[in-house]
CSV table of N, CA, C and O in Angstrom, one decimal:
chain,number,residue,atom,x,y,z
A,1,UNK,N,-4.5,45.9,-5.3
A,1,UNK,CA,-3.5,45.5,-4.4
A,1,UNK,C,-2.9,44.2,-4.8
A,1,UNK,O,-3.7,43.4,-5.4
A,2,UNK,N,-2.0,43.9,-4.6
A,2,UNK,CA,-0.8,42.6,-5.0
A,2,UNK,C,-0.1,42.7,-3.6
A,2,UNK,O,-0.1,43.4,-2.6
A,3,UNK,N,0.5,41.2,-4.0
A,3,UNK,CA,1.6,40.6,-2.7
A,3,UNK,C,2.1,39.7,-3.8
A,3,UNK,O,1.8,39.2,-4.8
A,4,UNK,N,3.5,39.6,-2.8
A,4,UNK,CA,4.3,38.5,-3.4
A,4,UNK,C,4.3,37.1,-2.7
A,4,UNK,O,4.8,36.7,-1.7
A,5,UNK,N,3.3,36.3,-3.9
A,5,UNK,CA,2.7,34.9,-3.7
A,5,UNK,C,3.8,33.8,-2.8
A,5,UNK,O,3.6,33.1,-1.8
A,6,UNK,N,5.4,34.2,-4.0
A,6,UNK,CA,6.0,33.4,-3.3
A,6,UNK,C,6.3,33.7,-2.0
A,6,UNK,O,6.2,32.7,-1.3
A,7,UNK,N,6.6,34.8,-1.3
A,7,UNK,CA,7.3,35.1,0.0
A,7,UNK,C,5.8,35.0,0.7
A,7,UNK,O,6.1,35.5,1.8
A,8,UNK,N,5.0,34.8,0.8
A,8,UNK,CA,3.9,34.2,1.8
A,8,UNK,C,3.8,32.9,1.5
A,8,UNK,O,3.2,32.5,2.5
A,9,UNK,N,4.0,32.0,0.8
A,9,UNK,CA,4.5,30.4,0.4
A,9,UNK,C,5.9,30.2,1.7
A,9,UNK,O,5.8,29.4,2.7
A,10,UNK,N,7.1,31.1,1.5
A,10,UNK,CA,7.5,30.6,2.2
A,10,UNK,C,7.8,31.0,3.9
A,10,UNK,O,8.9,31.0,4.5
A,11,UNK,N,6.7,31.4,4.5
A,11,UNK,CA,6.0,31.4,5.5
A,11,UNK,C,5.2,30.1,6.1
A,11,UNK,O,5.1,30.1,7.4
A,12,UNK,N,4.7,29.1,5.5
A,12,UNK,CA,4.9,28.0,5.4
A,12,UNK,C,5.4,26.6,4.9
A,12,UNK,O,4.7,25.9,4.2
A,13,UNK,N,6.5,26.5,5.2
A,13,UNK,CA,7.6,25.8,4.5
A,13,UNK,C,6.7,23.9,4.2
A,13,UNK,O,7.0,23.2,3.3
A,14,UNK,N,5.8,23.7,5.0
A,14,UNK,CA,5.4,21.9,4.8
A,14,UNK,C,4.6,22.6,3.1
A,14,UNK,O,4.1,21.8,2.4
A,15,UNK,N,4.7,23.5,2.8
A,15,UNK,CA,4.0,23.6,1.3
A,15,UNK,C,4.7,23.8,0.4
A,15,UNK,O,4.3,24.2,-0.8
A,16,UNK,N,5.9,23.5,0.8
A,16,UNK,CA,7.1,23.1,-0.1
A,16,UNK,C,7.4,21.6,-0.6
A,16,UNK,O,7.9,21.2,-1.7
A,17,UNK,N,7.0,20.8,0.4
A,17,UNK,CA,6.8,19.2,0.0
A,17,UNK,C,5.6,18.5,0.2
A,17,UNK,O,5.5,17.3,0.3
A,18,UNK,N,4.4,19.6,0.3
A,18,UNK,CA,3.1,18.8,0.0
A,18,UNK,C,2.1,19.8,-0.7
A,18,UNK,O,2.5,21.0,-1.0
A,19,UNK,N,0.7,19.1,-1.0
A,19,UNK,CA,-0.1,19.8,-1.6
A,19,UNK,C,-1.2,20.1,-0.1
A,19,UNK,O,-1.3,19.1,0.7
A,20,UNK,N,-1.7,21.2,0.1
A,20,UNK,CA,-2.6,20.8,0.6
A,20,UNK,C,-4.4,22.0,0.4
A,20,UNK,O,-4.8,23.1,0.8
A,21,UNK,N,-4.9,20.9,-0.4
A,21,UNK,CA,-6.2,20.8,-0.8
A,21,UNK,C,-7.6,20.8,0.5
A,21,UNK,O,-8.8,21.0,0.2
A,22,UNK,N,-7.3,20.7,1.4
A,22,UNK,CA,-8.1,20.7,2.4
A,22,UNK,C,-7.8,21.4,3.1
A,22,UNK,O,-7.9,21.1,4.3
A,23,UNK,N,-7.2,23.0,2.6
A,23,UNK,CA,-7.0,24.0,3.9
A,23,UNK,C,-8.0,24.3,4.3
A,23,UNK,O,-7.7,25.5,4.5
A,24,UNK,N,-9.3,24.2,4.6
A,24,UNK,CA,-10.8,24.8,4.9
A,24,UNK,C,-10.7,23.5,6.5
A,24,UNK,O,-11.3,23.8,7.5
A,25,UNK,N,-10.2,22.5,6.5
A,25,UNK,CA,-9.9,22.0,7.7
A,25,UNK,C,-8.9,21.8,8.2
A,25,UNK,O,-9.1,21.5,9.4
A,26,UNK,N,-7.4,21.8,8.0
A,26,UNK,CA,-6.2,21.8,8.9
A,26,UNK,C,-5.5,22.2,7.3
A,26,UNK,O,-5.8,21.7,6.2
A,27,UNK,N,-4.6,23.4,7.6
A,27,UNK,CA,-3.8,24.3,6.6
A,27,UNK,C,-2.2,24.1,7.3
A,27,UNK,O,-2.3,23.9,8.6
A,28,UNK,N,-1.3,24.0,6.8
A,28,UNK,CA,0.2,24.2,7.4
A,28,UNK,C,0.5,25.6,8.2
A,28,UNK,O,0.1,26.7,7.7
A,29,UNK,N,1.1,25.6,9.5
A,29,UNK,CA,1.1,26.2,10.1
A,29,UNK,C,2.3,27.6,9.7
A,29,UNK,O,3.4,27.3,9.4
A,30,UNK,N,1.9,29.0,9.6
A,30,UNK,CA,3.3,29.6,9.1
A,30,UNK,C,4.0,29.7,10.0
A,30,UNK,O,3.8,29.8,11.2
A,31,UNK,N,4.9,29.8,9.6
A,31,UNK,CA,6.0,30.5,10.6
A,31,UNK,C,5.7,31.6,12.1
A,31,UNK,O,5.9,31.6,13.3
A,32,UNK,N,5.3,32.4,11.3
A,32,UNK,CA,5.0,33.5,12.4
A,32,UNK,C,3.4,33.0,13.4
A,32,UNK,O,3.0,33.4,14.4
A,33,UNK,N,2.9,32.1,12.7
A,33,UNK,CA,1.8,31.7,13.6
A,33,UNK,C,2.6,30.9,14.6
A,33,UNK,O,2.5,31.2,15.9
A,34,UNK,N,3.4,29.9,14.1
A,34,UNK,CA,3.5,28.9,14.8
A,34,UNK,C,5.0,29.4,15.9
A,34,UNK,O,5.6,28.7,16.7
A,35,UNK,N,5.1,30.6,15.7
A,35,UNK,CA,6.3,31.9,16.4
A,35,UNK,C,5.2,32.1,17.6
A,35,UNK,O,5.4,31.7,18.8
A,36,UNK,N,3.9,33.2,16.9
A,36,UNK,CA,2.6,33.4,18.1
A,36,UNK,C,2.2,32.4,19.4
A,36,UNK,O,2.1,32.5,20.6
A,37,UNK,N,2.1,31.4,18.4
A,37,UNK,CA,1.7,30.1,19.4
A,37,UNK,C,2.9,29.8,20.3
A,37,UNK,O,2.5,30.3,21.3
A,38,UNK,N,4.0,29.3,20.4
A,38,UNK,CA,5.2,28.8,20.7
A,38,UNK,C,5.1,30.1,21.7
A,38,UNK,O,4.7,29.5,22.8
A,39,UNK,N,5.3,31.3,21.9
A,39,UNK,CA,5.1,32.7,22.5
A,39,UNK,C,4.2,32.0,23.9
A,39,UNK,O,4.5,31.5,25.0
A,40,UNK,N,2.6,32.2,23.1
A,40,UNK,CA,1.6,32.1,23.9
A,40,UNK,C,1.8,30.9,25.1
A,40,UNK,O,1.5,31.0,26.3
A,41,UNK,N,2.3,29.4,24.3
A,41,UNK,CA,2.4,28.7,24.9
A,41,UNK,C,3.7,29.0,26.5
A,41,UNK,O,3.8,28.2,27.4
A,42,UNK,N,4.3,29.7,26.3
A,42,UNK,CA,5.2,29.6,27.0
A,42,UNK,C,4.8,30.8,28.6
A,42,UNK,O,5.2,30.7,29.7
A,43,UNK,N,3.9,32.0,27.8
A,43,UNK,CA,3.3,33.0,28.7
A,43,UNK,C,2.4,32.6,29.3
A,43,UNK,O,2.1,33.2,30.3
A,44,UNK,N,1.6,31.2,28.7
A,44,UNK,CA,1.0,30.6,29.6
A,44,UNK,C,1.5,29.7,30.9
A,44,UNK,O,1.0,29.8,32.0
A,45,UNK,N,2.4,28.8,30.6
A,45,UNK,CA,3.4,28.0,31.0
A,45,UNK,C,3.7,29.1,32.4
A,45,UNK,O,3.5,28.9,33.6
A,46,UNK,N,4.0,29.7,32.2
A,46,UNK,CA,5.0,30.9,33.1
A,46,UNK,C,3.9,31.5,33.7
A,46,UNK,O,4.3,31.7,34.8
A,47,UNK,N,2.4,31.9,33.7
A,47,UNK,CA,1.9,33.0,34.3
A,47,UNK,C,0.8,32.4,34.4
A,47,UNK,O,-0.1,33.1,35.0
A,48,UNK,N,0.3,31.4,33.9
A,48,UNK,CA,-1.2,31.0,34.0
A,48,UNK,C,-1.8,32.0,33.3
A,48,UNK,O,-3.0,32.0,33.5
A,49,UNK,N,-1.5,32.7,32.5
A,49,UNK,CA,-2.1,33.5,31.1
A,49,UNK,C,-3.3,34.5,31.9
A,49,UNK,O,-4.5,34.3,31.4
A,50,UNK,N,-3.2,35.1,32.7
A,50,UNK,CA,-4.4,36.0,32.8
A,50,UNK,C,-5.4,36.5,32.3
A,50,UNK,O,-5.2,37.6,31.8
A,51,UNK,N,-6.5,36.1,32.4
A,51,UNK,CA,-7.7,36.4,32.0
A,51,UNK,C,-7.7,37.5,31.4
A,51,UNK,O,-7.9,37.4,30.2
A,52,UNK,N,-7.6,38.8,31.9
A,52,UNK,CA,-7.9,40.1,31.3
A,52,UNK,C,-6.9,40.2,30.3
A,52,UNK,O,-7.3,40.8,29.3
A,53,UNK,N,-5.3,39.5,30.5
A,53,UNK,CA,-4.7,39.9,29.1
A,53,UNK,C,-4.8,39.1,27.9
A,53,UNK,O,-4.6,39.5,26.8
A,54,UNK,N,-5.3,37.9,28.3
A,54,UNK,CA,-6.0,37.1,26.9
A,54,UNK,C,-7.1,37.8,26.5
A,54,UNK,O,-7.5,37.6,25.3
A,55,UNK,N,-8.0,38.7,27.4
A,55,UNK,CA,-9.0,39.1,26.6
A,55,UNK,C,-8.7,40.4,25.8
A,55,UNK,O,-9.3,40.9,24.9
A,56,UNK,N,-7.4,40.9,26.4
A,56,UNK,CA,-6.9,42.5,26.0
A,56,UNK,C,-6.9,41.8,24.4
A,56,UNK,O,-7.7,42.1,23.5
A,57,UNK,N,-5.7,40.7,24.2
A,57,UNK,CA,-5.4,40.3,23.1
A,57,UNK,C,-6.4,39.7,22.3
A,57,UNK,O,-6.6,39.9,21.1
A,58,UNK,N,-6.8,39.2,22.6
A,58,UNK,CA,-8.1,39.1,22.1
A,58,UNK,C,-8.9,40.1,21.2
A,58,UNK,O,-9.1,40.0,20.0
A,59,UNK,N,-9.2,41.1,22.0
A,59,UNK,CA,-9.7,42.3,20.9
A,59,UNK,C,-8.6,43.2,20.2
A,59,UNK,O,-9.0,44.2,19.5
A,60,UNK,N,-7.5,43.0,20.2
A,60,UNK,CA,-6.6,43.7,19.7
A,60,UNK,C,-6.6,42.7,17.9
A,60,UNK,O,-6.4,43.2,16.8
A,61,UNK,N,-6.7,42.1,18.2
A,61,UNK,CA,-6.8,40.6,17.1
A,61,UNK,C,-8.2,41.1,16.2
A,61,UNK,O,-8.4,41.1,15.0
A,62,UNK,N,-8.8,41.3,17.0
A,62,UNK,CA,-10.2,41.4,16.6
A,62,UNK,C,-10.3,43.1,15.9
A,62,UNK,O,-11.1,43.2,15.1
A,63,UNK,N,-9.5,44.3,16.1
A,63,UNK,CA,-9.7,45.5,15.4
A,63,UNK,C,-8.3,45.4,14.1
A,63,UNK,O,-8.2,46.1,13.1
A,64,UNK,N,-7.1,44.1,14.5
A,64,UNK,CA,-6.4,44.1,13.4
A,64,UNK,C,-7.3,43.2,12.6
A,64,UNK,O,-6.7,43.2,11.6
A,65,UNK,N,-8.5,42.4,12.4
A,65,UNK,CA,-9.4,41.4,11.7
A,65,UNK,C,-10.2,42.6,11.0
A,65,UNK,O,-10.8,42.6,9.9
A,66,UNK,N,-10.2,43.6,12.0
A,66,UNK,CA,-11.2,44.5,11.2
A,66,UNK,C,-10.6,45.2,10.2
A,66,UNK,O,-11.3,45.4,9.2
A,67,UNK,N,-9.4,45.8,10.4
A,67,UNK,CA,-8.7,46.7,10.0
A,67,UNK,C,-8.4,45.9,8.5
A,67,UNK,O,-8.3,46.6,7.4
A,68,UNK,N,-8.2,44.4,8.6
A,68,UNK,CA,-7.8,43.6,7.5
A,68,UNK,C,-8.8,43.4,6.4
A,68,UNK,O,-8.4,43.4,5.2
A,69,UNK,N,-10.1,43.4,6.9
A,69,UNK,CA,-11.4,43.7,5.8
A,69,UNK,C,-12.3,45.1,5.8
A,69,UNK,O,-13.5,45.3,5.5
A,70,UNK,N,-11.1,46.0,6.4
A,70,UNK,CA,-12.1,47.1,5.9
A,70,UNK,C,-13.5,47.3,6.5
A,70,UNK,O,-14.4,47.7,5.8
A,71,UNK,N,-13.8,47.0,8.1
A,71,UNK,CA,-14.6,46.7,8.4
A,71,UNK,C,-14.4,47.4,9.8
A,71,UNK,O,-13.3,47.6,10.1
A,72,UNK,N,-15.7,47.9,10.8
A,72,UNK,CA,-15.5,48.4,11.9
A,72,UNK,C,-15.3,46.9,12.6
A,72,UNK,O,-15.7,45.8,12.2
A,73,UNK,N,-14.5,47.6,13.9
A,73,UNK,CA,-14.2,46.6,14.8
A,73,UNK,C,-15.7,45.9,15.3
A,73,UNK,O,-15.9,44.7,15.4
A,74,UNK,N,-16.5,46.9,15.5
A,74,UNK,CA,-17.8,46.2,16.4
A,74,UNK,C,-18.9,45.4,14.9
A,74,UNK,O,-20.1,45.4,15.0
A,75,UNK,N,-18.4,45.0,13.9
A,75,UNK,CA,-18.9,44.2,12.7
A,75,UNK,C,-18.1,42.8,13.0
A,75,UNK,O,-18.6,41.7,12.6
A,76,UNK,N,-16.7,42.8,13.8
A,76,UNK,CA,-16.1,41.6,13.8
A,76,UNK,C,-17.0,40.8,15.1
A,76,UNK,O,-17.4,41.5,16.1
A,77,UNK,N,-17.2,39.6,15.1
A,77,UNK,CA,-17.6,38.4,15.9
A,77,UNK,C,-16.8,37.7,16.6
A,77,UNK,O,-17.3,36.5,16.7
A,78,UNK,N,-15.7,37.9,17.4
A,78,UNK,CA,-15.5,36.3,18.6
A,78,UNK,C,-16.4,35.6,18.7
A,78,UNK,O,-17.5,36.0,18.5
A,79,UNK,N,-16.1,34.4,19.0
A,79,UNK,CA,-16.7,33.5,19.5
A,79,UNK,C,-15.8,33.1,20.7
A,79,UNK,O,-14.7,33.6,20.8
A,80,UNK,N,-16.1,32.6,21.3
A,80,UNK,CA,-15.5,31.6,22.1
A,80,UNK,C,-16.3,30.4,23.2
A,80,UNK,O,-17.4,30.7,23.7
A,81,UNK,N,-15.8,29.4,23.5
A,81,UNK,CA,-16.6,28.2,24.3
A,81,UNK,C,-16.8,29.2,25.7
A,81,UNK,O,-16.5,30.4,25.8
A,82,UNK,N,-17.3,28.5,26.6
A,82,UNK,CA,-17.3,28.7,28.1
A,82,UNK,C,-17.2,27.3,28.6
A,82,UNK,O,-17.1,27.1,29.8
């Protein structure tokens, strides 16, 4: 399997004017993440984000994680704080 290196480069554009060597602790945000988030933040804003549909999304995230390594959903891990 192959992808085109450049068109996922330009999904995060700050990696067009920097290097960044420490993505294992803060990576440039892509586009479509920083689309998700911008989203979320605002469905929160507006609705106080409901418990059951952050967890719906939540596991929907969690069988596309699975789906991405080839992996049954109940092999993938959440975590989260309380």
């Amino acid at each position: 399997m192959s992808y085109d290196v450049a068109a996922v480069r330009r999904l995060s554009p700050a990696v067009e004017r920097m290097t960044c060597p420490d993505a294992g602790f803060q990576s440039p945000l892509s586009v479509p993440v920083k689309e998700r988030l911008e989203a979320f933040i605002a469905w929160s804003f507006d609705t106080a984000g409901p418990k059951s549909e952050w967890l719906a999304g939540m596991e929907a995230v969690r069988g596309q994680t699975a789906a991405f390594v080839n992996a049954a959903r109940e092999e993938i891990a959440t975590l989260r704080r309380r």
